[in-house]
Amino acid sequence: MYSATFIFDKKQFDEAFYRLDQAIAEIAKLTSGYLGEEAWEHPETGRVSNVYYWQTMDGLHELMKHPKHLEAKAAQSNWLNGYQVIISQVLRTYGDGAISHPTASFINS
């Protein structure tokens, strides 16, 4: 399993941002092996972290090559005060099963 974490500091969002963001979210869900996503915002800094999960790298590559993703990447400076992307291979997950999570089918003990 793989994850892509997109961390960014917000600037000013406009209608174009919201349209593109929604389109990319829908496209991600249609990529092969997509498992889910989650997001957090740091209450003190406003920094946002979006994490997407895939069974294989294929789906992640599909999203990265999609024209809407490339459009957003080219225009990111209009809406963001910086970003960092972390691509990770998930080696292990575990929990007590009490919360629903995209990696639930991958849980190891």
Tab-separated table of C-alpha atoms in Angstrom:
chain	number	residue	atom	x	y	z
A	1	MET	CA	0.000	0.000	0.000
A	2	TYR	CA	1.116	3.556	-0.708
A	3	SER	CA	0.171	6.961	0.603
A	4	ALA	CA	0.657	10.442	-0.740
A	5	THR	CA	0.589	13.222	1.831
A	6	PHE	CA	0.034	16.728	0.495
A	7	ILE	CA	0.947	19.349	3.112
A	8	PHE	CA	0.377	23.030	2.396
A	9	ASP	CA	-0.038	26.500	3.816
A	10	LYS	CA	-3.086	28.321	2.519
A	11	LYS	CA	-3.066	31.642	0.751
A	12	GLN	CA	-6.372	32.845	-0.701
A	13	PHE	CA	-8.791	30.322	-2.222
A	14	ASP	CA	-11.123	31.412	-4.998
A	15	GLU	CA	-13.848	29.737	-7.054
A	16	ALA	CA	-11.291	28.343	-9.507
A	17	PHE	CA	-9.455	26.648	-6.648
A	18	TYR	CA	-12.603	25.028	-5.278
A	19	ARG	CA	-13.663	23.770	-8.729
A	20	LEU	CA	-10.243	22.282	-9.431
A	21	ASP	CA	-9.928	20.819	-5.937
A	22	GLN	CA	-13.318	19.101	-6.276
A	23	ALA	CA	-12.442	17.751	-9.735
A	24	ILE	CA	-9.150	16.298	-8.475
A	25	ALA	CA	-10.882	14.671	-5.495
A	26	GLU	CA	-13.342	12.978	-7.859
A	27	ILE	CA	-10.580	11.895	-10.238
A	28	ALA	CA	-8.546	10.406	-7.366
A	29	LYS	CA	-11.497	8.215	-6.379
A	30	LEU	CA	-11.612	6.791	-9.916
A	31	THR	CA	-7.938	5.822	-10.070
A	32	SER	CA	-6.983	2.169	-9.823
A	33	GLY	CA	-6.478	0.861	-6.310
A	34	TYR	CA	-7.766	4.009	-4.580
A	35	LEU	CA	-8.532	3.205	-0.931
A	36	GLY	CA	-9.516	6.542	0.570
A	37	GLU	CA	-8.293	9.799	1.989
A	38	GLU	CA	-8.323	11.956	5.068
A	39	ALA	CA	-7.362	15.522	5.941
A	40	TRP	CA	-6.312	17.624	8.890
A	41	GLU	CA	-5.826	21.301	9.570
A	42	HIS	CA	-3.490	22.445	12.320
A	43	PRO	CA	-5.610	24.697	14.559
A	44	GLU	CA	-2.783	27.121	15.396
A	45	THR	CA	-0.993	27.452	12.052
A	46	GLY	CA	-3.765	26.625	9.581
A	47	ARG	CA	-1.428	24.195	7.811
A	48	VAL	CA	-3.379	21.504	5.947
A	49	SER	CA	-2.429	17.873	5.425
A	50	ASN	CA	-4.317	15.648	2.963
A	51	VAL	CA	-3.424	11.952	2.883
A	52	TYR	CA	-4.485	9.676	0.008
A	53	TYR	CA	-4.101	5.871	0.038
A	54	TRP	CA	-3.700	3.402	-2.856
A	55	GLN	CA	-3.142	-0.338	-3.061
A	56	THR	CA	-0.325	0.183	-5.603
A	57	MET	CA	1.630	3.052	-7.139
A	58	ASP	CA	-0.399	2.734	-10.355
A	59	GLY	CA	-3.326	4.791	-9.063
A	60	LEU	CA	-1.054	7.451	-7.647
A	61	HIS	CA	0.721	7.742	-11.014
A	62	GLU	CA	-2.660	8.003	-12.770
A	63	LEU	CA	-3.563	10.961	-10.583
A	64	MET	CA	-0.164	12.628	-10.954
A	65	LYS	CA	-0.379	12.449	-14.769
A	66	HIS	CA	-4.002	13.598	-15.016
A	67	PRO	CA	-4.427	16.985	-16.787
A	68	LYS	CA	-6.440	18.462	-13.873
A	69	HIS	CA	-3.688	17.568	-11.414
A	70	LEU	CA	-1.074	19.087	-13.723
A	71	GLU	CA	-3.234	22.215	-14.046
A	72	ALA	CA	-3.450	22.541	-10.262
A	73	LYS	CA	0.274	21.983	-9.843
A	74	ALA	CA	1.046	24.721	-12.373
A	75	ALA	CA	-1.267	27.200	-10.605
A	76	GLN	CA	-0.498	26.260	-6.983
A	77	SER	CA	1.251	29.563	-6.228
A	78	ASN	CA	-2.081	31.355	-6.766
A	79	TRP	CA	-3.566	29.588	-3.742
A	80	LEU	CA	-0.732	28.212	-1.613
A	81	ASN	CA	2.042	29.708	0.484
A	82	GLY	CA	4.159	26.616	-0.018
A	83	TYR	CA	3.688	22.868	-0.103
A	84	GLN	CA	5.396	19.555	0.500
A	85	VAL	CA	4.422	16.136	-0.896
A	86	ILE	CA	5.486	12.926	0.801
A	87	ILE	CA	5.082	9.613	-1.051
A	88	SER	CA	5.322	6.635	1.291
A	89	GLN	CA	5.070	2.887	1.158
A	90	VAL	CA	2.956	1.688	4.058
A	91	LEU	CA	4.738	-1.188	5.723
A	92	ARG	CA	2.362	-1.792	8.575
A	93	THR	CA	-0.864	-0.546	10.103
A	94	TYR	CA	-2.639	-1.607	13.255
A	95	GLY	CA	-5.386	-0.534	15.592
A	96	ASP	CA	-8.254	-1.814	17.655
A	97	GLY	CA	-10.753	-1.644	14.768
A	98	ALA	CA	-12.901	0.954	16.506
A	99	ILE	CA	-12.486	3.600	13.797
A	100	SER	CA	-13.199	3.345	10.119
A	101	HIS	CA	-10.028	4.026	8.147
A	102	PRO	CA	-8.922	3.597	4.511
A	103	THR	CA	-6.164	1.211	5.610
A	104	ALA	CA	-8.479	-1.059	7.625
A	105	SER	CA	-8.148	-3.949	5.158
A	106	PHE	CA	-4.367	-3.721	5.517
A	107	ILE	CA	-4.217	-3.938	9.324
A	108	ASN	CA	-1.470	-6.149	10.736
A	109	SER	CA	-1.091	-7.157	14.308
